[in-house]
């Protein structure tokens, strides 16, 4: 077993690195909800404001060498010219000791060389849109040391796509200068064709000490045929004070330091924006001055850091478990909910792996917010309302939108997008117990995909979605695939408009069950009956058409031929059709056999394949069925991590705790790494990726598309609500764990509707599932139906809940 290049410290909520040349950047996100950055273990990274497509403040060279550059760079130059950095990049110089660590919302880099120590801490200010770099340089020697410190960042032309294709013209629309009064470099991208030119910001890069020299011109800073690793101006020890009026901008600031024996010098750098540079230069300059005064004020940066830590502390403390499985506990308490916040903020758009172009996926965000519905229901509701505003009047919704970018949404009608809204609405209602938000009004989106149309209540929006599905059933009463369903690559089976999706039928049933429950609470018996009829109609169709003998089919194609059948050469069994049958509650008596078939056919020991065997890659003709994906990648026989979550959920619902936990544990990135090593896995040990290459691929086990994946939210929901089984429902907080039989029990602390709960689950008989007794604050409650915790059982202070399996 190779030595791992990292270790976790769970008490500090940190991962620290002892080796830095990893097979890919392992990133952390820094954010205040408006301004965001990602930063790797080597200090490579990128900063953007509001939208990574519109206001990309710094550059990151995707898909390129040198890997993982540029970033947030600091150079320490000694008197003899030796130059090193607190992070692994930019300097290649060997140091005596180095460490780096990621924590919720901030990262720290530290190095020691020849009796000097330098630390760089990166985080986002919470109240102003500024990234803070705290640098500490310490002289550990017994004598005075002179050195020079440089902070450097490469600036971008804001409009990421245009920069890629037209940057050679547009780079002449850049202006970066050093404002003596402000002691700051200011930078503006001056193209007036910017879609939000009124918001187009002024960027500032400044520190809280007087600057000795500066440079705004990247090419002057680096020198001919050099790069950030050995910039000529750092080599010279002083920057050229070069302004930029067109060309490649950067921010470089220099200070000469003279440190007494034992002395530490602390410098804060601020890389931030002020809105509206092109509209009103004078105002922006004076606001920059005010903001810098604030940032430079005594203790301000530290207060911002404290605020950031409190935000994360509150967020993570909202659910806390103690379980006899260190890796799973770390996931559930720290890294999974952390990643869920990132995907809630960024959808699938941006990471060191993803270019930022994708905006907000409708179905993606509806799922991402499920992990916020139980921690931050207000935020989940806000996003749900936004999603509803992207639904068209016929009930279907757009597929992608860009809330900040003032560009039309993208509408290629999927059969599933609108359905996901229902689950989110239910989750919010279940967490808060408040259904009134369903009556809030929100407009539909007009067909121009830009302007708001007629208003309707959220409840009507949800019903419209159901109408859309009911109006788009195929010959066998199952929902049409349309462009695709959740599986983006399922489309070819339905291109002629007749193919039908079994997964959408299952989803439809699940949504109708939730709506039926809500309709009953709203005393709308008539509607509840309609939903019930529709459920029965779908169940009947599934009973009739879905079974293949050992497992459920994935659908019927345009010629009514089964998809995902034992008679198929490729993709003869699909995971989602099995797991979602359990979730839907349909075809009850065949569910266990279907899940057993999934286990036998699809489980690799490092995740279940989405389908198998994969279609052979190009030049086989069949590759066209999956748009040329190689065998074993993603929807073509890959381990699609998000789909694994539903298999875990299904096993938990079946009460098979051992199986559910096997599936859960085997995909925890740290466990995969323990099995195959960092070099083979590639991805972060603390964040889920979208897909692992499946066994049809020679690189079986390799993580693809890290960080921005629906796996984050679903693993979060599945582990807390189905494995540990603390599940908000409209009847109360259901306690319904499915756990490994080996466990003696576990503990959870959770907030619920303003109450604090301390839950202890005991498992004296080593069962996998099934609550027999529930005691709340010494009162015993019947669990005939199920163990629901209701508000009327709770009191204002701590509530002790004991549950016995
Ligand atoms: C990606 C997409 C998601 C889709 C899935 C399967 O994760 O973001 O919308 O459902 O792939 O195709």
JSON list of N, CA and C and ligand atoms in Angstrom, two decimals, residues 348 358 363-364 399 485-489 635 640 642 690 710, ligand 1:
[
{"chain": "A", "resi": 348, "resn": "UNK", "atom": "N", "xyz": [-23.61, 22.26, -11.49]},
{"chain": "A", "resi": 348, "resn": "UNK", "atom": "CA", "xyz": [-22.56, 21.45, -12.12]},
{"chain": "A", "resi": 348, "resn": "UNK", "atom": "C", "xyz": [-21.53, 22.33, -12.81]},
{"chain": "A", "resi": 358, "resn": "UNK", "atom": "N", "xyz": [-21.85, 25.60, -17.56]},
{"chain": "A", "resi": 358, "resn": "UNK", "atom": "CA", "xyz": [-23.14, 24.90, -17.53]},
{"chain": "A", "resi": 358, "resn": "UNK", "atom": "C", "xyz": [-24.28, 25.60, -16.79]},
{"chain": "A", "resi": 363, "resn": "UNK", "atom": "N", "xyz": [-32.93, 20.01, -13.20]},
{"chain": "A", "resi": 363, "resn": "UNK", "atom": "CA", "xyz": [-33.06, 18.82, -12.36]},
{"chain": "A", "resi": 363, "resn": "UNK", "atom": "C", "xyz": [-31.92, 18.75, -11.34]},
{"chain": "A", "resi": 364, "resn": "UNK", "atom": "N", "xyz": [-30.75, 19.26, -11.77]},
{"chain": "A", "resi": 364, "resn": "UNK", "atom": "CA", "xyz": [-29.59, 19.19, -10.89]},
{"chain": "A", "resi": 364, "resn": "UNK", "atom": "C", "xyz": [-29.81, 20.01, -9.62]},
{"chain": "A", "resi": 399, "resn": "UNK", "atom": "N", "xyz": [-34.15, 23.17, -19.25]},
{"chain": "A", "resi": 399, "resn": "UNK", "atom": "CA", "xyz": [-33.17, 22.21, -18.76]},
{"chain": "A", "resi": 399, "resn": "UNK", "atom": "C", "xyz": [-32.01, 22.90, -18.05]},
{"chain": "A", "resi": 485, "resn": "UNK", "atom": "N", "xyz": [-34.45, 11.20, -20.28]},
{"chain": "A", "resi": 485, "resn": "UNK", "atom": "CA", "xyz": [-34.87, 11.35, -18.89]},
{"chain": "A", "resi": 485, "resn": "UNK", "atom": "C", "xyz": [-33.62, 11.65, -18.08]},
{"chain": "A", "resi": 486, "resn": "UNK", "atom": "N", "xyz": [-33.59, 11.23, -16.80]},
{"chain": "A", "resi": 486, "resn": "UNK", "atom": "CA", "xyz": [-32.41, 11.54, -15.98]},
{"chain": "A", "resi": 486, "resn": "UNK", "atom": "C", "xyz": [-31.13, 11.10, -16.67]},
{"chain": "A", "resi": 487, "resn": "UNK", "atom": "N", "xyz": [-31.20, 9.96, -17.36]},
{"chain": "A", "resi": 487, "resn": "UNK", "atom": "CA", "xyz": [-30.05, 9.51, -18.14]},
{"chain": "A", "resi": 487, "resn": "UNK", "atom": "C", "xyz": [-29.97, 10.34, -19.42]},
{"chain": "A", "resi": 488, "resn": "UNK", "atom": "N", "xyz": [-29.08, 11.29, -19.45]},
{"chain": "A", "resi": 488, "resn": "UNK", "atom": "CA", "xyz": [-29.00, 12.15, -20.63]},
{"chain": "A", "resi": 488, "resn": "UNK", "atom": "C", "xyz": [-28.80, 11.37, -21.92]},
{"chain": "A", "resi": 489, "resn": "UNK", "atom": "N", "xyz": [-28.21, 10.18, -21.80]},
{"chain": "A", "resi": 489, "resn": "UNK", "atom": "CA", "xyz": [-27.91, 9.42, -23.00]},
{"chain": "A", "resi": 489, "resn": "UNK", "atom": "C", "xyz": [-28.98, 8.39, -23.38]},
{"chain": "A", "resi": 635, "resn": "UNK", "atom": "N", "xyz": [-22.43, 6.99, -18.42]},
{"chain": "A", "resi": 635, "resn": "UNK", "atom": "CA", "xyz": [-23.67, 6.26, -18.67]},
{"chain": "A", "resi": 635, "resn": "UNK", "atom": "C", "xyz": [-23.49, 5.03, -19.54]},
{"chain": "A", "resi": 640, "resn": "UNK", "atom": "N", "xyz": [-21.77, 5.22, -11.99]},
{"chain": "A", "resi": 640, "resn": "UNK", "atom": "CA", "xyz": [-22.33, 6.57, -11.88]},
{"chain": "A", "resi": 640, "resn": "UNK", "atom": "C", "xyz": [-22.69, 6.78, -10.41]},
{"chain": "A", "resi": 642, "resn": "UNK", "atom": "N", "xyz": [-24.01, 9.04, -8.50]},
{"chain": "A", "resi": 642, "resn": "UNK", "atom": "CA", "xyz": [-25.32, 9.51, -8.07]},
{"chain": "A", "resi": 642, "resn": "UNK", "atom": "C", "xyz": [-26.34, 8.36, -8.07]},
{"chain": "A", "resi": 690, "resn": "UNK", "atom": "N", "xyz": [-18.32, 12.51, -10.13]},
{"chain": "A", "resi": 690, "resn": "UNK", "atom": "CA", "xyz": [-19.53, 12.13, -10.82]},
{"chain": "A", "resi": 690, "resn": "UNK", "atom": "C", "xyz": [-19.52, 10.64, -11.17]},
{"chain": "A", "resi": 710, "resn": "UNK", "atom": "N", "xyz": [-24.28, 15.51, -8.60]},
{"chain": "A", "resi": 710, "resn": "UNK", "atom": "CA", "xyz": [-25.48, 15.27, -7.79]},
{"chain": "A", "resi": 710, "resn": "UNK", "atom": "C", "xyz": [-25.26, 14.24, -6.70]},
{"chain": "B", "resi": 1, "resn": "LIG", "atom": "C1", "xyz": [-25.01, 14.61, -15.20]},
{"chain": "B", "resi": 1, "resn": "LIG", "atom": "C2", "xyz": [-26.04, 15.70, -15.37]},
{"chain": "B", "resi": 1, "resn": "LIG", "atom": "C3", "xyz": [-27.39, 15.25, -14.86]},
{"chain": "B", "resi": 1, "resn": "LIG", "atom": "C4", "xyz": [-27.77, 13.95, -15.50]},
{"chain": "B", "resi": 1, "resn": "LIG", "atom": "C5", "xyz": [-26.69, 12.91, -15.28]},
{"chain": "B", "resi": 1, "resn": "LIG", "atom": "C6", "xyz": [-26.98, 11.61, -16.00]},
{"chain": "B", "resi": 1, "resn": "LIG", "atom": "O1", "xyz": [-24.78, 14.42, -13.84]},
{"chain": "B", "resi": 1, "resn": "LIG", "atom": "O2", "xyz": [-25.67, 16.86, -14.67]},
{"chain": "B", "resi": 1, "resn": "LIG", "atom": "O3", "xyz": [-28.36, 16.23, -15.12]},
{"chain": "B", "resi": 1, "resn": "LIG", "atom": "O4", "xyz": [-29.00, 13.53, -14.99]},
{"chain": "B", "resi": 1, "resn": "LIG", "atom": "O5", "xyz": [-25.47, 13.40, -15.76]},
{"chain": "B", "resi": 1, "resn": "LIG", "atom": "O6", "xyz": [-27.14, 11.80, -17.36]}
]
